[in-house]
Amino acid sequence: MSNTFARPGWMPTTRRLKQAAVTVFVSVMVLAWTLPYVHLLFTSLKPPADAIGIPPTFIPNTFTLENYRRILDEPGMGRSFMNSAIVATGSTLLTLALAVPAAYGVTFYKFRLGRVFLVFALITRMVPSVSIAVPMFSMMRDLDLLDTRLGLVLAHTTVSLPLAVWLMAAFFEPVPPALEEAARIDGCSRFGALRRVIVPVVSGGIAVTAIFSFLASWNEFLFALMLTSVDAKTVPLAISGFNGQYGLEWGAMTALATMFSMPVVLLTLVLQKRIIAGLTFGAVKG
Amino acid sequence: MKNKTFATLMMTPAALFLGALVAYPVVLLVYNGFYDVELLAQSERVFVGFDNFVDALKSDRIRGATSRTARYTIFALVFEFMFGFMAALGFHAMGKRSAWARTVFSFPLMIAPIVAGLLWKFLLASNFGIVNHVLADIGILDSPDSVAWLSDADIVLYSVTFPDIWLTTSFVALIVFAGLQNIPQDLIEAARIDGANARQIFRRITLPLLRPVIAVVLIIRGVDAAKTFDLIWIQTEGGPRSQSEVLSLTIQRRMIRFGDLGEASAIATLFLIVMAILAIVAYMTVWRPADE
């Protein structure tokens, strides 16, 4: 400690001051980062005219739910939410079904092809979505998958699969091979061993991967824009549609944005430990 | 069944999927770039060799878009890293007590870019946007109408980065924080005992040990920033006067608005090649050396 020769009475105070300063600093940053979203929330609860009132207020003068009612009355909105949910669930399941065995194969049986596969998966992440969307549009048209939920599920899985493989590989890595051997000795087939013994061990990792995949699909916009229009329209697309059509309906738009993001925000707060673990695990280990 | 066979079998579904839905489209993309072909009449195509590619490289609009993409990426990266590091250091200094702060700070990660773009479009609006009013009240701006964030062609490219920075600072902060936590405390203690001050410790010990983490974040975020579409689209659709049009928007516009599949494919192919080269260069220079 640097102040060994300072008067004993002062030392704890300097440290406490520093701690206080840090806490204030962090609090300010956290506040700054949450204020925009709180403003979104509050605006959605203002009467539509107040939402674009000049000068703008932060806390609403009157609280009202009419923006939410407006959104819920909007034709097609319920379907958009359904589509988002179905596509997100579908692509998450597909991603897991593909990524878990692949990552297992790569980590448990270390060999060159495995590493090539990992690098290949990483490279696919570099491809700009718009570069893929262009040919994918043609492909889906030929397969009659345009404006379908299945088409979007496939497109979204291409987005989440590379990261999912890398995440699961990181989670499989610390599992001791002895576990699988023990299961095999007990009479399990290789795949049975994976299913009954290994998967429960990495279930935390699977949860994290599932969350990220779900999020990636729920929030996705570009593929939804280019590959769907009416039937399979997802909420992000509905939001952007509002933007053009109804130019100044900010009250309604903020309500929709809140309805769309709230489930996810709440999910984060509930599952935050898992999410942060997954993030840092993937990045720090990889 | 041999081990290797089993492992290969496990990898095959994923490999096939990526092959069919990523590799094949990329091949198709490159292929289409060599043709003059319309999006909605793809059977009538004329082979034009490298014409589309040459046109793209000579086009002022493409060059402009490339320059804008680069400027957008660099600007966003600088501020994400700056704020992210500041937050991470703050969390690290607070230690375990920072758990609540980290939780709250991580929520922007869950917000869809489209929502973030919409939100900031609202915040930065000239007349009813709260940012300008607050800045004017504090005295930084003369009046709420002084700055037109999203309609001033000179600054719009930088204004549209705000939601991006807002969203990804959290990502950078959490990853760097994890990296900081991983640094063995005895190293820091030993240095302190040897008389090093905080700045020296940071420069000689902390930063070098953080290098792999910084490298990963830089590459991931750099690629993502260059690929940005949603945010910019919802805020300005590339305007005003195309001054916020980055490459991803240019490509989308070419394909959807003008239906020019051939040209859009050529531009997209070039974009892909450049991204791949940059990613490899970044990997070689920033990540690899960190392993030593």
Tab-separated table of C-alpha atoms in Angstrom, chain A:
chain	number	residue	atom	x	y	z
A	1	MET	CA	0.000	0.000	0.000
A	2	SER	CA	1.399	3.369	-0.985
A	3	ASN	CA	0.480	5.409	2.084
A	4	THR	CA	2.198	3.258	4.692
A	5	PHE	CA	3.731	6.263	6.346
A	6	ALA	CA	0.645	8.456	6.296
A	7	ARG	CA	-1.129	9.175	9.524
A	8	PRO	CA	-3.159	6.024	10.351
A	9	GLY	CA	-6.337	8.063	10.856
A	10	TRP	CA	-6.345	9.324	7.219
A	11	MET	CA	-5.755	6.061	5.357
A	12	PRO	CA	-9.240	4.540	5.543
A	13	THR	CA	-10.843	7.868	4.606
A	14	THR	CA	-8.802	8.264	1.419
A	15	ARG	CA	-9.734	4.764	0.415
A	16	ARG	CA	-13.371	5.348	1.285
A	17	LEU	CA	-13.375	8.556	-0.747
A	18	LYS	CA	-11.962	6.693	-3.711
A	19	GLN	CA	-14.603	3.987	-3.313
A	20	ALA	CA	-17.321	6.610	-3.129
A	21	ALA	CA	-16.000	8.348	-6.222
A	22	VAL	CA	-15.968	5.081	-8.136
A	23	THR	CA	-19.499	4.274	-7.028
A	24	VAL	CA	-20.728	7.689	-8.105
A	25	PHE	CA	-18.978	7.346	-11.446
A	26	VAL	CA	-20.437	3.910	-12.101
A	27	SER	CA	-23.880	5.070	-11.000
A	28	VAL	CA	-23.740	7.987	-13.398
A	29	MET	CA	-22.767	5.721	-16.279
A	30	VAL	CA	-25.476	3.209	-15.474
A	31	LEU	CA	-28.021	6.017	-15.185
A	32	ALA	CA	-26.948	7.529	-18.490
A	33	TRP	CA	-27.323	4.170	-20.153
A	34	THR	CA	-30.795	3.452	-18.829
A	35	LEU	CA	-32.326	6.916	-19.260
A	36	PRO	CA	-32.981	6.554	-22.999
A	37	TYR	CA	-34.993	3.405	-22.423
A	38	VAL	CA	-36.904	4.912	-19.515
A	39	HIS	CA	-37.764	7.813	-21.809
A	40	LEU	CA	-39.116	5.322	-24.328
A	41	LEU	CA	-41.247	3.747	-21.620
A	42	PHE	CA	-42.608	7.028	-20.344
A	43	THR	CA	-43.338	8.310	-23.832
A	44	SER	CA	-45.438	5.244	-24.548
A	45	LEU	CA	-47.557	6.143	-21.530
A	46	LYS	CA	-48.182	9.707	-22.651
A	47	PRO	CA	-51.185	10.821	-24.680
A	48	PRO	CA	-50.179	10.749	-28.359
A	49	ALA	CA	-50.142	14.536	-28.644
A	50	ASP	CA	-47.847	14.868	-25.622
A	51	ALA	CA	-45.414	12.358	-27.081
A	52	ILE	CA	-44.398	14.886	-29.700
A	53	GLY	CA	-45.158	17.922	-27.567
A	54	ILE	CA	-42.765	20.847	-27.557
A	55	PRO	CA	-41.034	21.266	-25.191
A	56	PRO	CA	-40.776	17.556	-24.428
A	57	THR	CA	-41.257	16.297	-20.909
A	58	PHE	CA	-39.545	13.364	-19.296
A	59	ILE	CA	-42.145	12.294	-16.812
A	60	PRO	CA	-45.630	12.246	-18.354
A	61	ASN	CA	-48.110	14.885	-17.220
A	62	THR	CA	-50.902	12.393	-17.749
A	63	PHE	CA	-50.572	8.641	-17.821
A	64	THR	CA	-52.607	6.787	-20.388
A	65	LEU	CA	-52.735	3.432	-22.078
A	66	GLU	CA	-54.275	4.619	-25.326
A	67	ASN	CA	-51.088	4.020	-27.292
A	68	TYR	CA	-51.144	0.399	-26.234
A	69	ARG	CA	-54.794	0.088	-27.128
A	70	ARG	CA	-54.035	1.586	-30.524
A	71	ILE	CA	-51.340	-1.023	-31.131
A	72	LEU	CA	-53.450	-3.928	-29.976
A	73	ASP	CA	-56.258	-2.784	-32.280
A	74	GLU	CA	-53.944	-2.629	-35.240
A	75	PRO	CA	-54.795	-5.413	-37.693
A	76	GLY	CA	-52.054	-7.956	-38.110
A	77	MET	CA	-50.219	-7.005	-34.925
A	78	GLY	CA	-51.167	-10.154	-33.068
A	79	ARG	CA	-50.039	-12.209	-36.012
A	80	SER	CA	-46.721	-10.384	-36.139
A	81	PHE	CA	-46.053	-11.203	-32.508
A	82	MET	CA	-47.015	-14.826	-33.137
A	83	ASN	CA	-44.677	-14.946	-36.106
A	84	SER	CA	-41.794	-13.508	-34.129
A	85	ALA	CA	-42.351	-16.016	-31.336
A	86	ILE	CA	-42.700	-19.014	-33.636
A	87	VAL	CA	-39.719	-18.115	-35.766
A	88	ALA	CA	-37.529	-17.398	-32.760
A	89	THR	CA	-38.490	-20.667	-31.076
A	90	GLY	CA	-38.099	-22.606	-34.304
A	91	SER	CA	-34.687	-21.245	-35.137
A	92	THR	CA	-33.493	-21.741	-31.558
A	93	LEU	CA	-34.501	-25.397	-31.623
A	94	LEU	CA	-32.959	-25.944	-35.027
A	95	THR	CA	-29.768	-24.170	-33.982
A	96	LEU	CA	-29.425	-26.312	-30.869
A	97	ALA	CA	-30.195	-29.501	-32.773
A	98	LEU	CA	-27.357	-28.710	-35.163
A	99	ALA	CA	-24.874	-27.026	-32.854
A	100	VAL	CA	-24.860	-29.369	-29.858
A	101	PRO	CA	-23.842	-32.543	-31.727
A	102	ALA	CA	-21.427	-30.604	-33.918
A	103	ALA	CA	-19.691	-28.956	-30.969
A	104	TYR	CA	-19.598	-32.277	-29.170
A	105	GLY	CA	-17.977	-33.974	-32.133
A	106	VAL	CA	-15.405	-31.233	-32.396
A	107	THR	CA	-14.372	-31.121	-28.744
A	108	PHE	CA	-14.587	-34.737	-27.707
A	109	TYR	CA	-12.820	-36.213	-30.651
A	110	LYS	CA	-10.147	-33.666	-31.316
A	111	PHE	CA	-9.076	-33.887	-34.896
A	112	ARG	CA	-8.174	-31.621	-37.778
A	113	LEU	CA	-11.538	-31.657	-39.530
A	114	GLY	CA	-13.088	-30.438	-36.325
A	115	ARG	CA	-10.896	-27.403	-36.155
A	116	VAL	CA	-11.490	-26.697	-39.845
A	117	PHE	CA	-15.195	-26.795	-39.138
A	118	LEU	CA	-14.851	-24.303	-36.297
A	119	VAL	CA	-12.924	-21.886	-38.466
A	120	PHE	CA	-15.467	-22.360	-41.262
A	121	ALA	CA	-18.234	-21.535	-38.802
A	122	LEU	CA	-16.367	-18.428	-37.740
A	123	ILE	CA	-15.869	-17.276	-41.307
A	124	THR	CA	-19.574	-17.535	-42.009
A	125	ARG	CA	-20.077	-15.012	-39.268
A	126	MET	CA	-18.021	-12.527	-41.250
A	127	VAL	CA	-20.402	-12.592	-44.168
A	128	PRO	CA	-22.509	-9.456	-44.151
A	129	SER	CA	-26.162	-10.425	-43.824
A	130	VAL	CA	-27.067	-8.380	-46.850
A	131	SER	CA	-24.581	-10.371	-48.943
A	132	ILE	CA	-26.333	-13.582	-47.963
A	133	ALA	CA	-29.822	-12.155	-48.179
A	134	VAL	CA	-29.460	-11.309	-51.843
A	135	PRO	CA	-28.912	-14.883	-53.076
A	136	MET	CA	-31.089	-16.264	-50.325
A	137	PHE	CA	-33.976	-14.280	-51.736
A	138	SER	CA	-33.560	-16.079	-55.064
A	139	MET	CA	-33.162	-19.465	-53.391
A	140	MET	CA	-36.227	-19.053	-51.232
A	141	ARG	CA	-38.239	-17.856	-54.173
A	142	ASP	CA	-37.355	-20.971	-56.112
A	143	LEU	CA	-38.257	-23.143	-53.132
A	144	ASP	CA	-41.496	-21.241	-52.561
A	145	LEU	CA	-40.321	-20.263	-49.093
A	146	LEU	CA	-40.632	-16.512	-49.449
A	147	ASP	CA	-42.861	-14.905	-46.870
A	148	THR	CA	-43.049	-18.151	-44.874
A	149	ARG	CA	-42.106	-18.774	-41.276
A	150	LEU	CA	-40.049	-21.814	-42.258
A	151	GLY	CA	-37.987	-19.735	-44.659
A	152	LEU	CA	-37.269	-17.199	-41.953
A	153	VAL	CA	-36.418	-19.940	-39.444
A	154	LEU	CA	-33.786	-21.235	-41.857
A	155	ALA	CA	-32.414	-17.759	-42.466
A	156	HIS	CA	-32.225	-16.963	-38.765
A	157	THR	CA	-30.491	-20.238	-38.016
A	158	THR	CA	-27.662	-19.224	-40.334
A	159	VAL	CA	-27.228	-16.189	-38.111
A	160	SER	CA	-27.145	-17.996	-34.776
A	161	LEU	CA	-25.513	-21.306	-35.708
A	162	PRO	CA	-21.854	-20.159	-35.909
A	163	LEU	CA	-21.940	-18.516	-32.503
A	164	ALA	CA	-23.881	-21.455	-31.061
A	165	VAL	CA	-21.236	-23.933	-32.217
A	166	TRP	CA	-18.457	-21.858	-30.689
A	167	LEU	CA	-20.325	-21.352	-27.432
A	168	MET	CA	-21.174	-25.038	-27.054
A	169	ALA	CA	-17.610	-26.014	-27.933
A	170	ALA	CA	-16.404	-23.777	-25.108
A	171	PHE	CA	-18.891	-25.395	-22.735
A	172	PHE	CA	-18.051	-28.954	-23.790
A	173	GLU	CA	-14.340	-28.404	-23.412
A	174	PRO	CA	-14.036	-28.718	-19.617
A	175	VAL	CA	-16.144	-31.879	-19.482
A	176	PRO	CA	-13.861	-34.828	-18.640
A	177	PRO	CA	-13.793	-37.641	-21.211
A	178	ALA	CA	-13.985	-40.069	-18.327
A	179	LEU	CA	-17.650	-39.201	-18.003
A	180	GLU	CA	-18.419	-40.446	-21.473
A	181	GLU	CA	-16.278	-43.534	-20.991
A	182	ALA	CA	-18.145	-44.408	-17.820
A	183	ALA	CA	-21.461	-44.102	-19.623
A	184	ARG	CA	-20.210	-46.307	-22.448
A	185	ILE	CA	-19.019	-48.940	-20.005
A	186	ASP	CA	-22.500	-48.945	-18.521
A	187	GLY	CA	-23.833	-49.943	-21.913
A	188	CYS	CA	-24.786	-46.620	-23.543
A	189	SER	CA	-24.219	-46.101	-27.219
A	190	ARG	CA	-22.086	-43.073	-28.104
A	191	PHE	CA	-25.105	-40.999	-28.926
A	192	GLY	CA	-26.905	-42.310	-25.872
A	193	ALA	CA	-23.980	-41.214	-23.749
A	194	LEU	CA	-24.219	-37.761	-25.241
A	195	ARG	CA	-27.925	-37.560	-24.655
A	196	ARG	CA	-28.175	-39.008	-21.186
A	197	VAL	CA	-24.933	-38.085	-19.504
A	198	ILE	CA	-23.094	-35.237	-21.210
A	199	VAL	CA	-25.988	-32.975	-22.123
A	200	PRO	CA	-27.261	-32.678	-18.545
A	201	VAL	CA	-23.761	-31.635	-17.531
A	202	VAL	CA	-23.649	-28.782	-20.033
A	203	SER	CA	-27.299	-27.865	-19.636
A	204	GLY	CA	-26.259	-24.429	-18.369
A	205	GLY	CA	-24.327	-23.862	-21.560
A	206	ILE	CA	-27.265	-25.044	-23.619
A	207	ALA	CA	-29.485	-22.560	-21.802
A	208	VAL	CA	-27.117	-19.698	-22.580
A	209	THR	CA	-26.860	-20.724	-26.207
A	210	ALA	CA	-30.633	-20.981	-26.422
A	211	ILE	CA	-31.061	-17.494	-24.980
A	212	PHE	CA	-28.630	-15.958	-27.447
A	213	SER	CA	-30.161	-17.773	-30.395
A	214	PHE	CA	-33.654	-16.739	-29.370
A	215	LEU	CA	-32.552	-13.153	-28.964
A	216	ALA	CA	-30.778	-13.084	-32.306
A	217	SER	CA	-33.928	-14.230	-34.050
A	218	TRP	CA	-36.390	-12.128	-32.040
A	219	ASN	CA	-34.443	-8.947	-32.798
A	220	GLU	CA	-33.548	-9.723	-36.382
A	221	PHE	CA	-34.630	-7.282	-39.059
A	222	LEU	CA	-32.756	-7.558	-42.354
A	223	PHE	CA	-33.816	-11.072	-43.321
A	224	ALA	CA	-37.341	-10.321	-42.185
A	225	LEU	CA	-37.319	-7.253	-44.413
A	226	MET	CA	-36.007	-9.035	-47.465
A	227	LEU	CA	-37.604	-12.440	-47.136
A	228	THR	CA	-41.064	-11.732	-45.730
A	229	SER	CA	-43.827	-9.254	-46.387
A	230	VAL	CA	-47.312	-10.078	-45.099
A	231	ASP	CA	-47.856	-13.647	-43.927
A	232	ALA	CA	-44.640	-14.150	-42.047
A	233	LYS	CA	-44.123	-10.543	-41.009
A	234	THR	CA	-42.336	-10.252	-37.693
A	235	VAL	CA	-42.619	-7.431	-35.181
A	236	PRO	CA	-39.401	-5.615	-36.212
A	237	LEU	CA	-40.849	-5.379	-39.685
A	238	ALA	CA	-44.154	-4.117	-38.274
A	239	ILE	CA	-42.250	-1.485	-36.314
A	240	SER	CA	-40.453	-0.233	-39.391
A	241	GLY	CA	-43.730	-0.261	-41.305
A	242	PHE	CA	-45.191	2.094	-38.752
A	243	ASN	CA	-42.244	4.357	-39.269
A	244	GLY	CA	-42.985	4.971	-42.898
A	245	GLN	CA	-46.747	4.812	-43.021
A	246	TYR	CA	-47.721	6.790	-40.007
A	247	GLY	CA	-44.807	9.213	-39.867
A	248	LEU	CA	-45.645	10.998	-36.688
A	249	GLU	CA	-47.414	8.382	-34.559
A	250	TRP	CA	-44.621	8.320	-32.018
A	251	GLY	CA	-46.911	7.468	-29.126
A	252	ALA	CA	-48.040	4.285	-30.818
A	253	MET	CA	-44.568	3.453	-32.059
A	254	THR	CA	-42.978	3.759	-28.640
A	255	ALA	CA	-45.753	1.572	-27.232
A	256	LEU	CA	-45.022	-1.084	-29.839
A	257	ALA	CA	-41.287	-0.831	-29.233
A	258	THR	CA	-41.867	-1.223	-25.490
A	259	MET	CA	-44.174	-4.218	-25.944
A	260	PHE	CA	-41.602	-5.793	-28.198
A	261	SER	CA	-38.568	-5.214	-26.025
A	262	MET	CA	-40.077	-5.573	-22.572
A	263	PRO	CA	-40.316	-9.385	-22.506
A	264	VAL	CA	-36.706	-9.550	-23.521
A	265	VAL	CA	-35.542	-6.970	-20.998
A	266	LEU	CA	-37.382	-8.757	-18.204
A	267	LEU	CA	-35.957	-12.071	-19.345
A	268	THR	CA	-32.493	-10.558	-19.143
A	269	LEU	CA	-32.912	-9.338	-15.621
A	270	VAL	CA	-34.143	-12.767	-14.581
A	271	LEU	CA	-31.480	-14.725	-16.432
A	272	GLN	CA	-28.699	-12.159	-16.279
A	273	LYS	CA	-26.230	-14.392	-14.542
A	274	ARG	CA	-26.470	-17.002	-17.264
A	275	ILE	CA	-26.264	-14.448	-20.032
A	276	ILE	CA	-23.210	-12.699	-18.682
A	277	ALA	CA	-21.568	-16.028	-18.016
A	278	GLY	CA	-22.187	-17.091	-21.586
A	279	LEU	CA	-20.864	-13.874	-23.041
A	280	THR	CA	-17.695	-13.822	-21.034
A	281	PHE	CA	-17.171	-17.555	-21.344
A	282	GLY	CA	-17.261	-17.445	-25.105
A	283	ALA	CA	-15.103	-14.400	-25.478
A	284	VAL	CA	-12.529	-14.911	-22.780
A	285	LYS	CA	-12.030	-18.578	-23.446
A	286	GLY	CA	-12.106	-18.300	-27.230
